[in-house]
Short mmCIF file of C-alpha atoms in Angstrom, two decimals:
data_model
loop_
_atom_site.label_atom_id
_atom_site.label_comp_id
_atom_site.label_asym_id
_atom_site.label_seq_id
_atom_site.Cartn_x
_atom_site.Cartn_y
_atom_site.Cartn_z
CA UNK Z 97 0.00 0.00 0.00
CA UNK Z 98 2.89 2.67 0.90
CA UNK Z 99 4.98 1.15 -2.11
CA UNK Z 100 1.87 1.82 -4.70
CA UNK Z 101 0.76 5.55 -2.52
CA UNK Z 102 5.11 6.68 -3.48
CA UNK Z 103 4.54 5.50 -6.91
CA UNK Z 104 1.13 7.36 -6.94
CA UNK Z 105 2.99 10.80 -5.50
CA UNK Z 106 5.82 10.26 -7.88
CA UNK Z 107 3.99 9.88 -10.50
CA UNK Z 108 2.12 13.22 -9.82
CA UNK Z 109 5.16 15.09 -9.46
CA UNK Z 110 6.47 14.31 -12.92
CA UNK Z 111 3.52 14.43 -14.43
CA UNK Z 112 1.58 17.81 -13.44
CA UNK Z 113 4.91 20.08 -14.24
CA UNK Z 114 4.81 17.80 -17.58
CA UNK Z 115 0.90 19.21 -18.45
CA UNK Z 116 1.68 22.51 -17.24
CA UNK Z 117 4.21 22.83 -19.83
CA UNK Z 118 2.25 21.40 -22.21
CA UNK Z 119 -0.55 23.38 -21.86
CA UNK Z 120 1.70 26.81 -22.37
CA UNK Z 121 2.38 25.32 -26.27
CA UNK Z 122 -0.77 26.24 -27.78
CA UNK Z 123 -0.87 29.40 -29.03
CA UNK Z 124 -4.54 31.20 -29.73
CA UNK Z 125 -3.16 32.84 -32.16
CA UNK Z 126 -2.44 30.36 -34.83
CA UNK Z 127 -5.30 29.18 -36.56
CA UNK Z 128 -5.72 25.21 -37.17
CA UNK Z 129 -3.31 23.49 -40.15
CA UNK Z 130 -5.09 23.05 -42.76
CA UNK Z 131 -7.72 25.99 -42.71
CA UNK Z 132 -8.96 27.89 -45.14
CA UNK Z 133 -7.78 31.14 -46.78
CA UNK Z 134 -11.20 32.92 -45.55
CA UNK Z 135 -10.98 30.90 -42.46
CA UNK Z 136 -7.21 32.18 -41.44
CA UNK Z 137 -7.85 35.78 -42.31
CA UNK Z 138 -11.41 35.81 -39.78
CA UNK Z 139 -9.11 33.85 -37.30
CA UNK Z 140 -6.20 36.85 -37.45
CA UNK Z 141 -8.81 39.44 -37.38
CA UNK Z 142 -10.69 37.62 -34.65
CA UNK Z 143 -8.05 37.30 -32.40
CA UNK Z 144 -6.52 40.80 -32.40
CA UNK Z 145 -10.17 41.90 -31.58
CA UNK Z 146 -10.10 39.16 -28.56
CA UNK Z 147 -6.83 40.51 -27.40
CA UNK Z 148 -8.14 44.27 -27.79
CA UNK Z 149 -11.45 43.46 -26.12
CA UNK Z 150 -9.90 41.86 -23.20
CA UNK Z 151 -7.69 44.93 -23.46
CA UNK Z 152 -4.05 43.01 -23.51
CA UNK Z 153 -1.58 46.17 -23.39
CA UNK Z 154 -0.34 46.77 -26.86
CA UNK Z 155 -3.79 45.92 -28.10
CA UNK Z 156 -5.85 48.79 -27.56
CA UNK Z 157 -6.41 49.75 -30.99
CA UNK Z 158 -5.50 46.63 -33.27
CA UNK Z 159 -9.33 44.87 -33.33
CA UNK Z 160 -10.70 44.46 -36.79
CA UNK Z 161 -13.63 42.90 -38.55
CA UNK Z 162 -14.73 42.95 -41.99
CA UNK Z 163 -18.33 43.73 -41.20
CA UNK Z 164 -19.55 43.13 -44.52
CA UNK Z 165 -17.36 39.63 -45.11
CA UNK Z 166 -18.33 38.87 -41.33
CA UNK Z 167 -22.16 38.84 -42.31
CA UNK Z 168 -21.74 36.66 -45.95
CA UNK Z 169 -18.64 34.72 -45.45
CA UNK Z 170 -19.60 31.67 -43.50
CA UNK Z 171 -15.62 30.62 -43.36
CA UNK Z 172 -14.72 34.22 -42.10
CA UNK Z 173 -17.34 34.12 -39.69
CA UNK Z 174 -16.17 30.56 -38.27
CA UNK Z 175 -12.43 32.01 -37.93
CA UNK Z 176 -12.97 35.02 -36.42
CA UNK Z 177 -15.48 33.70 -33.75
CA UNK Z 178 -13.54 31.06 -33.09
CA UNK Z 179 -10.13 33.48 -32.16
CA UNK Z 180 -11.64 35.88 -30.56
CA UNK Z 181 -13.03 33.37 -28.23
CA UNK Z 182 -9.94 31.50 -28.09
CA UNK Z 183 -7.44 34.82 -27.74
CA UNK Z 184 -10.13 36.89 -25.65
CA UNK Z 185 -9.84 33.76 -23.02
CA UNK Z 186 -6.37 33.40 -23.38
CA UNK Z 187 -5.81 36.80 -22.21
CA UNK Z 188 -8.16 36.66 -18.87
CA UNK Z 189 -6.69 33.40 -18.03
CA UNK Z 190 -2.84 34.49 -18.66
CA UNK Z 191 -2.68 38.55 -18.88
CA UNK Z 192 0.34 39.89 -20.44
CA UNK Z 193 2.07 42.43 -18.89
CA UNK Z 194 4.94 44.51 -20.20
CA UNK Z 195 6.00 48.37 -19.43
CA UNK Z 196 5.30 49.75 -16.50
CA UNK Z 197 2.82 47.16 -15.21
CA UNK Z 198 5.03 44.39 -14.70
CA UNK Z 199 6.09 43.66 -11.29
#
């Protein structure tokens, strides 16, 4: 019982620094392999607006969105959605700071 409860702690130290890591290699910003041209330009678009919206220094003016392509590209409309939600979140979760409001 004490022999399998080590293995069990070991295991669990190894392990959780090995997901935290892993988890800090996806990058919002990068829209899926293999997407589409209208796809990756609503996913670049989306995600500065994410980052400006959750108001990630640096960001304060760099949202965009093709109105127009927003409401009749369904491609577009997938991309950007999908970054802003993605960046927007990445930003609350993990907020960048640089200048004078790093510690």
């Amino acid at each position: 019982m004490i022999r399998a409860l080590a293995w069990f702690v070991a295991a669990l130290c190894v392990g959780l620094p090995v997901l935290a890591v892993g988890a800090d290699l996806v990058n919002p910003a990068l829209p899926p392999a293999g997407s589409s041209q209208d796809f990756r330009d609503g996913y670049a678009d989306g995600c500065l607006t994410g980052f400006q919206d959750a108001r990630r220094e640096g960001y304060e003016q760099a949202g965009r969105k093709d109105a127009a392509r927003y409401l009749r590209d369904a491609e577009y409309k997938a991309g950007f959605d999908r970054a802003y939600r993605a960046c927007y979140e990445e930003e609350m979760r993990n907020p960048k700071m640089t200048g004078d409001t790093a510690m």
